[in-house]
Every structure is written in C-alpha cells, then in structure tokens.
mmCIF file of C-alpha atoms in Angstrom:
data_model
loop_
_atom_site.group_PDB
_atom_site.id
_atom_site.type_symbol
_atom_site.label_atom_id
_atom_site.label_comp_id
_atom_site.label_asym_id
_atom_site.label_seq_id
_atom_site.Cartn_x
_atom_site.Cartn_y
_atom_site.Cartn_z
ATOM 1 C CA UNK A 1 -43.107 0.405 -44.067
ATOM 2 C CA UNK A 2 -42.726 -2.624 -42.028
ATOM 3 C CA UNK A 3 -40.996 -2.479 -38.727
ATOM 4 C CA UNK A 4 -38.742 -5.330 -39.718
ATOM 5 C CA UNK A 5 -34.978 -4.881 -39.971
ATOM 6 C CA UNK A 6 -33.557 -6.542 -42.992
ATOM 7 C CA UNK A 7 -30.289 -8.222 -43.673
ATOM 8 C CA UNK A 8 -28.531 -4.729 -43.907
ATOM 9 C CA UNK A 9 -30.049 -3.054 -40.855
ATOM 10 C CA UNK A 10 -29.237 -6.042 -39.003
ATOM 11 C CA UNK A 11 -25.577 -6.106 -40.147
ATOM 12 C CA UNK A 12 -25.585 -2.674 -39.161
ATOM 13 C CA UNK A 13 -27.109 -3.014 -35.830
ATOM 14 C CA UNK A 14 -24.224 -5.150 -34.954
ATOM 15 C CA UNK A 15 -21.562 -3.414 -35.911
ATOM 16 C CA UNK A 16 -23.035 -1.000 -33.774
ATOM 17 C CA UNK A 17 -23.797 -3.139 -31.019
ATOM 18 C CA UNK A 18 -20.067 -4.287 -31.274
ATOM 19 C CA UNK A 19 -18.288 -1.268 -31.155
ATOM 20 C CA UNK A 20 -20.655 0.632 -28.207
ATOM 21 C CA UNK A 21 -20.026 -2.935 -26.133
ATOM 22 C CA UNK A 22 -16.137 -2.265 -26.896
ATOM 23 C CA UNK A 23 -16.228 1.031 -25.052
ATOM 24 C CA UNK A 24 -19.407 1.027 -22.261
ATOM 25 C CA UNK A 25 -18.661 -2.219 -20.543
ATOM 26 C CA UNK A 26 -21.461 -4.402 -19.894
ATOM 27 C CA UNK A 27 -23.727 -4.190 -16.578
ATOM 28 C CA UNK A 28 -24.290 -7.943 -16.688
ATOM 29 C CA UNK A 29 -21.471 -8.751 -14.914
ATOM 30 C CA UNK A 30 -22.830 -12.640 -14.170
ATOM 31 C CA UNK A 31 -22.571 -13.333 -17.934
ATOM 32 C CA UNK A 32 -19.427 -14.346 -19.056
ATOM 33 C CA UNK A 33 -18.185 -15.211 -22.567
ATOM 34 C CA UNK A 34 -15.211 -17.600 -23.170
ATOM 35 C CA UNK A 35 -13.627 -18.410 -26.765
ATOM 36 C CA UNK A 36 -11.055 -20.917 -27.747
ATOM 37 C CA UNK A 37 -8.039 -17.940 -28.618
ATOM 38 C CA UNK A 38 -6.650 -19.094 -31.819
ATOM 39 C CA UNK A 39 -7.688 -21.552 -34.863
ATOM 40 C CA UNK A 40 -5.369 -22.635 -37.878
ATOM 41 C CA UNK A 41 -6.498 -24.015 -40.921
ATOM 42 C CA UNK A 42 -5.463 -24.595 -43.993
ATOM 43 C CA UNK A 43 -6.587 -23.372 -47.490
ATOM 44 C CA UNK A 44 -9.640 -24.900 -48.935
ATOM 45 C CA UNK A 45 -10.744 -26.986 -45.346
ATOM 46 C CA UNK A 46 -12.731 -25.929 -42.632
ATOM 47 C CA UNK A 47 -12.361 -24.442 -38.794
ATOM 48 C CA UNK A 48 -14.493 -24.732 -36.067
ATOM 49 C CA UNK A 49 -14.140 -22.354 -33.211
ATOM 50 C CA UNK A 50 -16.156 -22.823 -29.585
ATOM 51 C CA UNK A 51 -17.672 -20.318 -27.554
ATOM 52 C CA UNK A 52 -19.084 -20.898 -24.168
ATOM 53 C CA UNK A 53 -21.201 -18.656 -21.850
ATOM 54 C CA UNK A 54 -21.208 -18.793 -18.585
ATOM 55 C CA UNK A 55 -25.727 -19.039 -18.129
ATOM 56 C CA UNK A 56 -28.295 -19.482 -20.201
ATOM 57 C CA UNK A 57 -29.034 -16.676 -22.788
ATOM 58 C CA UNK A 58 -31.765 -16.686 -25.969
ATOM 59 C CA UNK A 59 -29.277 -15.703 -28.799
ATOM 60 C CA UNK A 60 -25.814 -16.021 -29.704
ATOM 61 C CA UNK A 61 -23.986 -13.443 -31.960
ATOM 62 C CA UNK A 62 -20.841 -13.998 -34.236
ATOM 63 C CA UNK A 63 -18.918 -11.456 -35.750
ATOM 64 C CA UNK A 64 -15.437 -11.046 -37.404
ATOM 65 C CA UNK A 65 -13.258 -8.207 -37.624
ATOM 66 C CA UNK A 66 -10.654 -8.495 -40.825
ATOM 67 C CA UNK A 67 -7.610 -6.505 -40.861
ATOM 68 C CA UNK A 68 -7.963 -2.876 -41.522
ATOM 69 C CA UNK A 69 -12.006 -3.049 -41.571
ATOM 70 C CA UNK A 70 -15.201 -2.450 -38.991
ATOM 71 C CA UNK A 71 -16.654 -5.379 -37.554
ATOM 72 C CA UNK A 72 -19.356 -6.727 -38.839
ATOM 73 C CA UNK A 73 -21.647 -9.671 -37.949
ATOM 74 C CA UNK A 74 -22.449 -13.166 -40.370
ATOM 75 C CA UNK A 75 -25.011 -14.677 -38.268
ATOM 76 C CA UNK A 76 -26.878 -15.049 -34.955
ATOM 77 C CA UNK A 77 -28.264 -18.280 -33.858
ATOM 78 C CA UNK A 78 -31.159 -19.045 -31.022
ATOM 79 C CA UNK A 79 -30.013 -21.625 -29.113
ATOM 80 C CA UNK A 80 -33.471 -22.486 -27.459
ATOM 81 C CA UNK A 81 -34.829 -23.145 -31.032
ATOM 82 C CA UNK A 82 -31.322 -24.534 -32.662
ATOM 83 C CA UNK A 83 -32.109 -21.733 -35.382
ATOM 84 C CA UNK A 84 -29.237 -20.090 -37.341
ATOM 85 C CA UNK A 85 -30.657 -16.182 -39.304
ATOM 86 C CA UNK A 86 -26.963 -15.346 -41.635
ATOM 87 C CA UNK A 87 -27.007 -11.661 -42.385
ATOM 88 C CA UNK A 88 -25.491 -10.702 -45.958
ATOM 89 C CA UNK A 89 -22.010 -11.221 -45.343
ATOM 90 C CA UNK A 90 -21.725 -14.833 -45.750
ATOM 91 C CA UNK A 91 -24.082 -17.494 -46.864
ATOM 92 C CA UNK A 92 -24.807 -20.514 -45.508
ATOM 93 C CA UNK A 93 -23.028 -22.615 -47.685
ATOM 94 C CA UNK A 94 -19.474 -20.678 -46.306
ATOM 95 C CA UNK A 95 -20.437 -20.449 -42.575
ATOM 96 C CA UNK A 96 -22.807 -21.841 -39.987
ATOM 97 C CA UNK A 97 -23.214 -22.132 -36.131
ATOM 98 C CA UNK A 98 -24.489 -25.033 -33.949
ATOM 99 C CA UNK A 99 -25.790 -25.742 -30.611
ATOM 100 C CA UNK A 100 -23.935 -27.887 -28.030
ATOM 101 C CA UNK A 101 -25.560 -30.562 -26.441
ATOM 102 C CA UNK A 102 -25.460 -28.554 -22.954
ATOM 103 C CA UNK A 103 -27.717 -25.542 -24.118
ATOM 104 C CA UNK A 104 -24.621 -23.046 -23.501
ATOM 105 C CA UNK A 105 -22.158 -23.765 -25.881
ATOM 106 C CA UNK A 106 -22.173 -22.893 -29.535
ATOM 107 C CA UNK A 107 -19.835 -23.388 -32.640
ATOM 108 C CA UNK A 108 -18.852 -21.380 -35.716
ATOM 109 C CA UNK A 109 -17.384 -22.977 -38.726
ATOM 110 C CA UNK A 110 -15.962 -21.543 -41.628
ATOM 111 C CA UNK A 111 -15.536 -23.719 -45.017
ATOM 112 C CA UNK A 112 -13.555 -23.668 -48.029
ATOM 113 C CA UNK A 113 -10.867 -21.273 -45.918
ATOM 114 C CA UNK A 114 -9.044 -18.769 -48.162
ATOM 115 C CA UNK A 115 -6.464 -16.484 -46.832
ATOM 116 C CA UNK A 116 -9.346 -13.613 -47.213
ATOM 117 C CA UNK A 117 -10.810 -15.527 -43.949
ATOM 118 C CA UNK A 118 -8.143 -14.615 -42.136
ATOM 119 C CA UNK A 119 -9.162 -12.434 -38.941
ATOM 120 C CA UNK A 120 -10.947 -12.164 -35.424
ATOM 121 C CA UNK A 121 -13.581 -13.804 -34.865
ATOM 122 C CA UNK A 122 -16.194 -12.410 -31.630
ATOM 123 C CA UNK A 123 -18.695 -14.289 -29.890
ATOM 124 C CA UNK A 124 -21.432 -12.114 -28.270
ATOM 125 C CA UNK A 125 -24.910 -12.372 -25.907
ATOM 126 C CA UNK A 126 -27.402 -10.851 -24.814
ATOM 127 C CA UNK A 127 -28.671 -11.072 -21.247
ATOM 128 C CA UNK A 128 -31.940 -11.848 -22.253
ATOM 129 C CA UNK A 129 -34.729 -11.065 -25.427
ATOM 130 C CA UNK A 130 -35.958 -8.138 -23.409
ATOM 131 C CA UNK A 131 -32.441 -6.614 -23.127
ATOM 132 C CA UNK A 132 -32.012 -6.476 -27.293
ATOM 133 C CA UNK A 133 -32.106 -2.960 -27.510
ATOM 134 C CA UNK A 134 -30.071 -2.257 -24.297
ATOM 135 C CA UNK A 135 -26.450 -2.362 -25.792
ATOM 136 C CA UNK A 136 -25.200 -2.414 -22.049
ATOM 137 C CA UNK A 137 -26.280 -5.853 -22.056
ATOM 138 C CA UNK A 138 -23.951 -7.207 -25.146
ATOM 139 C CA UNK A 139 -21.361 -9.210 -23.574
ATOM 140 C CA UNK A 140 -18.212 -10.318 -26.088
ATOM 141 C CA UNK A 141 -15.824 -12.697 -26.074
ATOM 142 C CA UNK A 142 -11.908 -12.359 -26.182
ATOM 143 C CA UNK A 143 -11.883 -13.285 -29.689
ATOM 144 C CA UNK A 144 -10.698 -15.984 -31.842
ATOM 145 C CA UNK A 145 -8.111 -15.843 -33.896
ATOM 146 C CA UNK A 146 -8.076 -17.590 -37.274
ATOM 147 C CA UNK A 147 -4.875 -18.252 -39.645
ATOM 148 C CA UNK A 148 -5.512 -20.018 -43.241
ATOM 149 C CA UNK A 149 -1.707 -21.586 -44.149
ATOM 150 C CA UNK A 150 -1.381 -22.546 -47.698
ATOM 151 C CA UNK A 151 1.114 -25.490 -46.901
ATOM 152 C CA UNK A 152 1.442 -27.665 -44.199
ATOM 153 C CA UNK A 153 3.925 -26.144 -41.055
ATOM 154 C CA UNK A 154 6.820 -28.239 -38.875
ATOM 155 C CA UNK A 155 5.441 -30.380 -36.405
ATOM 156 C CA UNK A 156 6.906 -28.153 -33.895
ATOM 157 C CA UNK A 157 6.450 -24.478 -34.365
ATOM 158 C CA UNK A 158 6.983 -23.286 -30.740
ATOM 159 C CA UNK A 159 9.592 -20.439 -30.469
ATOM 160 C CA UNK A 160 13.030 -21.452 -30.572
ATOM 161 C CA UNK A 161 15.475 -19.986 -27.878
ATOM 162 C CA UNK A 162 18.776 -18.292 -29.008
ATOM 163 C CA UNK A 163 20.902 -16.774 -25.556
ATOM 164 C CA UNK A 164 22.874 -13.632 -25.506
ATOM 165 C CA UNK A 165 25.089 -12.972 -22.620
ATOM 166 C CA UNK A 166 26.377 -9.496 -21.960
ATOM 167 C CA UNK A 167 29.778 -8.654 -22.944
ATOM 168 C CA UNK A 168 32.642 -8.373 -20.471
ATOM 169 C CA UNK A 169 33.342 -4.593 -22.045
ATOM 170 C CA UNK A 170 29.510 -3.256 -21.185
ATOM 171 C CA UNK A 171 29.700 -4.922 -17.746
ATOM 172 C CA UNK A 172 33.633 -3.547 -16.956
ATOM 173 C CA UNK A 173 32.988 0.033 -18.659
ATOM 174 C CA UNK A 174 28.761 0.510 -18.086
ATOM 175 C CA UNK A 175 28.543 -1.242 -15.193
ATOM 176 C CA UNK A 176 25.528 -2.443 -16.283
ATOM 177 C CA UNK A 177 24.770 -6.023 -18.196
ATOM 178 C CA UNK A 178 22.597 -6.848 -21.443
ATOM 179 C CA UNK A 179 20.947 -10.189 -21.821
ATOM 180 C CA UNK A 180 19.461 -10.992 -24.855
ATOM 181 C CA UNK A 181 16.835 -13.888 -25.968
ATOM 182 C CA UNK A 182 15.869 -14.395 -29.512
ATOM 183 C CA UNK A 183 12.714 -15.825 -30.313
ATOM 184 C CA UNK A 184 12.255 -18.235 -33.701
ATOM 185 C CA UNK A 185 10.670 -20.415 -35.621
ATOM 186 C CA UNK A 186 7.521 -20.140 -34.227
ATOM 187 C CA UNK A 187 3.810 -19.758 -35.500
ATOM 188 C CA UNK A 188 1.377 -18.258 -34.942
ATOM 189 C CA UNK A 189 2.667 -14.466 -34.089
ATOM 190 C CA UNK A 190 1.104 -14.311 -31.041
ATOM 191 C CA UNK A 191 3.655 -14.241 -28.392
ATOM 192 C CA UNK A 192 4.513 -12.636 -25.010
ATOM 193 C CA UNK A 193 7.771 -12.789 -23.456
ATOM 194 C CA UNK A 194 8.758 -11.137 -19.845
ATOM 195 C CA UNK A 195 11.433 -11.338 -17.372
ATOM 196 C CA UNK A 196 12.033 -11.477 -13.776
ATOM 197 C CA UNK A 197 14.971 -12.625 -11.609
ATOM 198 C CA UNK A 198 15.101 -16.469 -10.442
ATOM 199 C CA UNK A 199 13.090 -16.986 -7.468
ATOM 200 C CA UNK A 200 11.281 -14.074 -7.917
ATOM 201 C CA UNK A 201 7.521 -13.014 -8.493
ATOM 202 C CA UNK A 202 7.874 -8.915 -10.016
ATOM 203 C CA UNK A 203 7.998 -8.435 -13.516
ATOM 204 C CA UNK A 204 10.875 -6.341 -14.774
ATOM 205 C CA UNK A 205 11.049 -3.658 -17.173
ATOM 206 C CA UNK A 206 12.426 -5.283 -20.504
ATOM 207 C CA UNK A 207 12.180 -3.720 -23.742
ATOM 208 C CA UNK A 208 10.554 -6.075 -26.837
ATOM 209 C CA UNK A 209 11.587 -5.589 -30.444
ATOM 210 C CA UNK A 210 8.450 -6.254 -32.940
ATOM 211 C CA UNK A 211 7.364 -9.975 -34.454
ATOM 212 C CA UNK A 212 8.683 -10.428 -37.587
ATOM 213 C CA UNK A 213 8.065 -12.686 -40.709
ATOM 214 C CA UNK A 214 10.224 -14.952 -41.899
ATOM 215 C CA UNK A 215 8.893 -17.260 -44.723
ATOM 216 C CA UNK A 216 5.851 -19.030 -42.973
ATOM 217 C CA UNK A 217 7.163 -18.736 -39.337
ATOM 218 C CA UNK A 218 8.067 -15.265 -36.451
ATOM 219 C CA UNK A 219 10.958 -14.020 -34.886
ATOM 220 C CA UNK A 220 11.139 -12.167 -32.065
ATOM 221 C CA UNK A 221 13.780 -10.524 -29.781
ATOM 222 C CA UNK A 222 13.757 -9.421 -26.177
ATOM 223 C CA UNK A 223 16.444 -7.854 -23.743
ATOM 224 C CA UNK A 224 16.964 -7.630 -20.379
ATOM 225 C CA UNK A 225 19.358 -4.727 -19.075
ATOM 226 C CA UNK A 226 20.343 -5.697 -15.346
ATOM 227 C CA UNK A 227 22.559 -2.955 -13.194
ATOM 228 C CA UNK A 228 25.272 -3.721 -10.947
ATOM 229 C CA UNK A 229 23.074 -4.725 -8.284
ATOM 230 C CA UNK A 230 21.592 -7.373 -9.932
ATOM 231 C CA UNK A 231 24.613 -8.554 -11.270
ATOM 232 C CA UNK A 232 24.864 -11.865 -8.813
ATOM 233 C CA UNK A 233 21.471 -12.593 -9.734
ATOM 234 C CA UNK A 234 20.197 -15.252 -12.293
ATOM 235 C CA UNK A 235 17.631 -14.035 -14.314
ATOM 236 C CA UNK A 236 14.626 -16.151 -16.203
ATOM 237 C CA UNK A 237 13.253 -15.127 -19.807
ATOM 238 C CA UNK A 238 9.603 -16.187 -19.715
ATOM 239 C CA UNK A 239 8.129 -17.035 -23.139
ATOM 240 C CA UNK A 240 3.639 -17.507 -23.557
ATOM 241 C CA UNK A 241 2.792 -18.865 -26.744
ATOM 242 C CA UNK A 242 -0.068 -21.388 -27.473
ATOM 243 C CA UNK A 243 2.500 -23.677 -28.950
ATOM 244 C CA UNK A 244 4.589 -24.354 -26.303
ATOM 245 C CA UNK A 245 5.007 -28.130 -24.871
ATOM 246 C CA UNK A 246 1.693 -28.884 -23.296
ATOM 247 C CA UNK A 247 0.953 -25.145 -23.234
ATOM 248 C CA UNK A 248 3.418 -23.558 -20.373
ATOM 249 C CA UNK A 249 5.221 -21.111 -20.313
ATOM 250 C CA UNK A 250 9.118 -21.546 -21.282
ATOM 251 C CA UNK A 251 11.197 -20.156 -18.663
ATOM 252 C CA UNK A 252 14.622 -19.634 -20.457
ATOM 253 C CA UNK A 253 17.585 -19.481 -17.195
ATOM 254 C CA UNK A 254 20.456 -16.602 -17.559
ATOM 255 C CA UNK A 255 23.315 -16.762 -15.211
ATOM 256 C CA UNK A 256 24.269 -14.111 -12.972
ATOM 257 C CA UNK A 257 26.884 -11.945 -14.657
ATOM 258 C CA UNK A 258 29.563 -12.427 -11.610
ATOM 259 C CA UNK A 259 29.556 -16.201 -12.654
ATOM 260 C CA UNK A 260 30.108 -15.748 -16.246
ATOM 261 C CA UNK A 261 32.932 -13.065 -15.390
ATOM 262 C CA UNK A 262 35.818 -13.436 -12.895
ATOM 263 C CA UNK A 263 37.404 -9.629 -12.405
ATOM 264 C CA UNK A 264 41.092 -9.660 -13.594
ATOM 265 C CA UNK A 265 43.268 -9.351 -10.196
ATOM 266 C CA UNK A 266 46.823 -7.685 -10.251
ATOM 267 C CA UNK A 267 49.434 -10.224 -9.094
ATOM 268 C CA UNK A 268 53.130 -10.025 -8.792
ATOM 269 C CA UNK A 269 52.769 -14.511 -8.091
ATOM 270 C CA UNK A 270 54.151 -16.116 -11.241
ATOM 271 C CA UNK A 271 51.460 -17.329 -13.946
ATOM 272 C CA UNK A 272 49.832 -20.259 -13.379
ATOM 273 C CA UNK A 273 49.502 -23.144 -15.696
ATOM 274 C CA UNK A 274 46.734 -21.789 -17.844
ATOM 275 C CA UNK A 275 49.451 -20.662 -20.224
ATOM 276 C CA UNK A 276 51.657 -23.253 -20.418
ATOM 277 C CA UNK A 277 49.674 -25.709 -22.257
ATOM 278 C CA UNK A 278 47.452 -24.617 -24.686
ATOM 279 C CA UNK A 279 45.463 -28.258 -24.921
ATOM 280 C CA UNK A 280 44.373 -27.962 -21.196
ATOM 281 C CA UNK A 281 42.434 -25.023 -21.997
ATOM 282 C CA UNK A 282 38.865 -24.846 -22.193
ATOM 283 C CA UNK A 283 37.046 -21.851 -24.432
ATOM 284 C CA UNK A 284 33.820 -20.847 -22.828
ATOM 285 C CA UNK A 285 31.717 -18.116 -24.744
ATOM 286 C CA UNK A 286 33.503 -15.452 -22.849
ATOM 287 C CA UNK A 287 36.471 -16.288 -21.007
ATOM 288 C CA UNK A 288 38.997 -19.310 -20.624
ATOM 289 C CA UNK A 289 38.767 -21.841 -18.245
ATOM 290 C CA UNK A 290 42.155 -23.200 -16.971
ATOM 291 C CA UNK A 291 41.867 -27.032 -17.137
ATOM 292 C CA UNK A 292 44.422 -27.711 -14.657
ATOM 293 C CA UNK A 293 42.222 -29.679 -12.023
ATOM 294 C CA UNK A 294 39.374 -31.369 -14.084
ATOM 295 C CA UNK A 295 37.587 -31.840 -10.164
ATOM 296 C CA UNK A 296 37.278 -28.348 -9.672
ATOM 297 C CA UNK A 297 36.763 -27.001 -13.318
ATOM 298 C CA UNK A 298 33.407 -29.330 -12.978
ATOM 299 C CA UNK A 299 32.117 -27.907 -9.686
ATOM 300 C CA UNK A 300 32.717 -24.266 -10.050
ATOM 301 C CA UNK A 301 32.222 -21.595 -12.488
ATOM 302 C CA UNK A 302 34.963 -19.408 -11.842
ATOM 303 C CA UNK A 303 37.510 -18.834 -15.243
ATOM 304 C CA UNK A 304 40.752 -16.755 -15.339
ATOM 305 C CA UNK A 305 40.909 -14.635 -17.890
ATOM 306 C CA UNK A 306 43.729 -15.423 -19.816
ATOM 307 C CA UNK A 307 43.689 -11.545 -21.760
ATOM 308 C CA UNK A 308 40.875 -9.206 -21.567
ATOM 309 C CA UNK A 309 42.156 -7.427 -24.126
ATOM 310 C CA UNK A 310 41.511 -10.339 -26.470
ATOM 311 C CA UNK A 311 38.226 -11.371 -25.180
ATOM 312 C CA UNK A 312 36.248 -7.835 -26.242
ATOM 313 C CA UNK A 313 37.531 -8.487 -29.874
ATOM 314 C CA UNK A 314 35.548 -12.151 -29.563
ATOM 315 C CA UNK A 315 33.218 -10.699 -27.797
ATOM 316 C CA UNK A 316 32.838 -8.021 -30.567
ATOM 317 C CA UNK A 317 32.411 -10.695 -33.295
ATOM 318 C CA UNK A 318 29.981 -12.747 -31.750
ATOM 319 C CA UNK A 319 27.321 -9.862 -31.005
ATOM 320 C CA UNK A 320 28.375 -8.111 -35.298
ATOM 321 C CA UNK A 321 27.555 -11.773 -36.308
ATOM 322 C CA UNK A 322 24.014 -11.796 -34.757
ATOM 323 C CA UNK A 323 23.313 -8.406 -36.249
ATOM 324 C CA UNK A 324 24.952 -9.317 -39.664
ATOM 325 C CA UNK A 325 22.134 -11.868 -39.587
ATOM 326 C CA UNK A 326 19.358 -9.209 -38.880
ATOM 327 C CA UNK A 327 20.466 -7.322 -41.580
ATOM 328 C CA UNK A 328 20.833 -9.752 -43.970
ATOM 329 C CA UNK A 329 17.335 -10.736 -43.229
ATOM 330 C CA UNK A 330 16.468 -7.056 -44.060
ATOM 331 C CA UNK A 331 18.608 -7.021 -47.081
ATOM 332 C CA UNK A 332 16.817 -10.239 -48.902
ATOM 333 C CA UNK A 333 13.072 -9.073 -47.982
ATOM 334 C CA UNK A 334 14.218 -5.455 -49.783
ATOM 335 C CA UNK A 335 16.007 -7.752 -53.052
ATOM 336 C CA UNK A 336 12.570 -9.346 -52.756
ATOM 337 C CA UNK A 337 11.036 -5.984 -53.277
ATOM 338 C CA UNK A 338 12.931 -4.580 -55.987
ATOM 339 C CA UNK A 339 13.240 -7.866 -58.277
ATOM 340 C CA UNK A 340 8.949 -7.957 -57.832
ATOM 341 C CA UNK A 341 8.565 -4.685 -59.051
ATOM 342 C CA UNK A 342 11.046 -4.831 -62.117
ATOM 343 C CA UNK A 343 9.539 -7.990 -63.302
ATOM 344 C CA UNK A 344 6.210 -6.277 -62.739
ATOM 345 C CA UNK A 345 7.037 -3.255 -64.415
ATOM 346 C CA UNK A 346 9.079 -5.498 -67.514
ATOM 347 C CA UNK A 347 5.422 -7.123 -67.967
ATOM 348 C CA UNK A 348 3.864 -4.176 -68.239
ATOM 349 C CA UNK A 349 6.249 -2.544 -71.230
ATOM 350 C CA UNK A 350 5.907 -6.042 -72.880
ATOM 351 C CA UNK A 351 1.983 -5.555 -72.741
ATOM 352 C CA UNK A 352 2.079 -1.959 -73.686
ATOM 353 C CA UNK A 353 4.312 -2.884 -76.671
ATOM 354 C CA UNK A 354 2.391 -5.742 -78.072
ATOM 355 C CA UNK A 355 -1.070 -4.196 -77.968
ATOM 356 C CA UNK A 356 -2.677 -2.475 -80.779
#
C-alpha cells in the first residue's frame, strides 16, 4: 500500500484537524487568521469570501460546516505554487480558491449557489509544511457566514427600532421600570443588542428574546428592567448588526422614567386649566401635557396627570396591542402549518385512490 492519503483520508484528516484545533488552541500564537464575517448571495450566482493571515504560511485550508453536520473540508490550496488539490466534496466546477497578489491573502468562491450552500465557511493554516501533522499548529478563522436568498431583499435591511416605555402602574406599584426595544426588518439574523445607561461604559444585565423569522427578514426583542435608582437615568439600547448605516452600532436613547412620569401631588389649590379646555391639551404616550403656556410646554418635560386612573387602562392597551401582534404572528406561522399538511395529506388519498 502506498503511503498516500486519498481524497477520503484527506477529507477525514480535516475534519479531524478542525475539530482538535476547536478545542486545544493553537501554540502559534504569531499566526493570525482573519475572514470577511458574512456573504449573501443569491440563488444560481456566485460568492466570494476573503481570508487573510497575518505571515506567510505554505497552505491554506477551507472548510464548511452546514447546519446540523461535522465539518468537513473542499479544498486546500498552496499559495507558493498558486495550486488548488479539491477533496471529494465539491468539484472544481462548484468551488475554487485563489491567491492574492500579496502572497497572504486567499479567496473561496462558490458558484451556481443553492440554498443547500448555505453554512459556515472556515479558513485554516498551518505554521509551516513541517508542522502538518502537529494539529497544535492549525490556526482557524472566525468563520464566514454564507446566506443564498431566492429573491432580491429591501435596499435597507438594517433592524428597525420600535420603543417601549414602562408603564406608570409597574413604576407606581413595582417600583421598578421596563423598557422595551423591538428589533425588525432586518437580515441577516445575526444581531447583538446590549444596554447601558447614557454616559456610561458597564454593560447591564438585559434579558434577549430569540431571532425570529418573518417572511425573508428577523425580529428581535430586548428589555431593559431599571430599579428605582436608576429611575432619573436615561438609558441607551445598543444594536451590532453588519447592516447598520456605515456599519456602527445604533444606539437607540430611553428617557429616564422621572421625565416621562410626574408623581400625582395632593392639593386642596383649585384645578388648573388643564381641564377646562379640552383643545389645549396635548396626549403624550403616557400622560397629558397641559398646553397652557406653549413657552414652557417646549422647554420642559414635566406633564400633570390629568387621571391616573385612566392612564393604566391606555397604558394597558398599548402594551395587549404589541402582544396581540406577537401572537398573531404565532397564530399565522401555525395556520401555515396545518393548511401544508392537509393539502399534503389530500394529495396523498388522491394518489392512493387513483393508483392501480
């Protein structure tokens, strides 16, 4: 027997080399890796991804890593000799790599996408020929991530901002104060969202409800419970996603509870004016501003609440409307579900009837 590897020992040999690199860090701290994160094509075109390392090495590796399955590696290319080997994944014809003209950069593309491409895709080295067998010495990339749409997306698909403010019954009866961001209309699913209070530099504790679907684009929702301490405090919800104008963060301002609320005070003065005329009032999402001096309703933030009592009921039906919508969402995707499988199963009775 030869002493050769052949296509499937060298598909195997990097799946291994892949997964032992993913626990044992490598030694060759020097070496560095970087990928461009994300890629989307559409069905039936072509993607090229980069990868860059940070010296120069003998071979690069590419792998991919499909939903639900091991890794596995399509080809390795040697960049001193511009020479791509494929294993037996993919031919030639569906995916090949190239040198760049600076020795230490590389690029993968995929052809004739089909939403089976879908996946991450790794870039790997190795320190040097001598260190092949040392799997120490594999250094990976982050990964690239590749979508394959079937039609084309908005021109803008960065998340879409939808506030929450806390209502005045939580912050009178809990003593504590829920702001809400929700997160839409945006594509790819990758997202991150955190908080922190204006000014500030810590991270808060936040909790983050999961990325859903909705036809071709995500949603996502985040809150933000604040105590009574923090109540005078504006607070910022920050949003990373690749999409975002010229790729920085969004940084989404909530105001400090106190200036959104005004406590109710006792008073045996007459009423003021706020009740006499109904057309000098101005609704705000939470209370009632008295109009009476248009100077000072422009330069400060302070409303009198006309009835609290009435303001929990509105407050009541703007939060049931938001999850109304959730559910609804919820209730379609399950119609979706059910109307599938009877049409499915209605084919199948038709088949079973006709045939012989």
């Amino acid at each position: 027997m030869g002493s050769s590897l052949g296509a499937g020992g060298r598909a195997a040999l990097g799946r291994l080399a892949l997964l032992w690199a993913l626990v044992v860090p490598g030694v060759q701290q020097d070496l560095r890796v970087a990928q461009s994160s994300m890629m989307v094509g559409h069905a039936g075109r072509a993607v090229t991804m980069s990868c860059r390392v940070s010296r120069s090495v003998d071979y690069v590796h590419w792998f991919r890593q499909l939903e639900g399955q091991a890794p596995e590696r399509l080809l390795y290319l040697a960049l001193s000799k511009r020479d791509v080997q494929w294993d037996s994944v993919l031919t030639g014809d569906k995916v090949n790599a190239a040198r760049g003209a600076d020795g230490q950069s590389c690029t993968m593309s995929l052809r004739q996408l089909a939403k089976s491409d879908e996946g991450v895709y790794y870039c790997a080295a190795w320190a040097s020929v001598e260190s092949l067998w040392n799997l120490n010495n594999m250094i990976f990339g982050d990964g690239t991530k590749v979508f394959v749409l079937d039609k084309k997306l908005p021109a803008d698909i960065s998340p879409k901002p939808t506030i929450f403010l806390p209502s005045i019954n939580e912050v009178n009866h809990q003593q504590a104060a829920t702001y809400l961001c929700l997160l839409e209309k945006f594509f790819p699913d990758v997202i991150k969202v955190s908080w922190k209070e204006k000014n500030g530099d810590r991270i808060l504790p936040s909790q983050q409800g999961n990325t859903m679907k909705t036809n071709d684009t995500y949603m996502k929702l985040s809150w933000l419970t604040v105590t009574e301490n923090s109540m005078k405090k504006e607070h910022i919800c920050i949003v990373k996603h690749d999409k975002n104008a010229g790729r920085k963060d969004q940084e989404i301002l909530f105001p400090a509870v106190k200036e959104v609320f005004t406590p109710v005070v006792t008073t045996t003065e007459p009423p003021n004016d706020c009740s006499k005329d109904e057309s000098e009032v101005t609704d705000t999402d939470f209370t009632k501003t008295c109009a009476r001096d248009q100077g000072k309703v422009a330069s400060s933030t302070k409303a009198c609440l006309k009835d609290e009592n009435n303001t929990v009921p509105l407050q009541f039906t703007y939060n049931s409307a938001y999850y109304t919508y959730l559910v609804l969402l919820l209730k379609s995707a399950v119609y979706f579900v059910i109307t599938s499988f009877c049409v499915l199963r209605r084919t199948g009775v038709c088949c079973d009837g006709t045939s012989s």
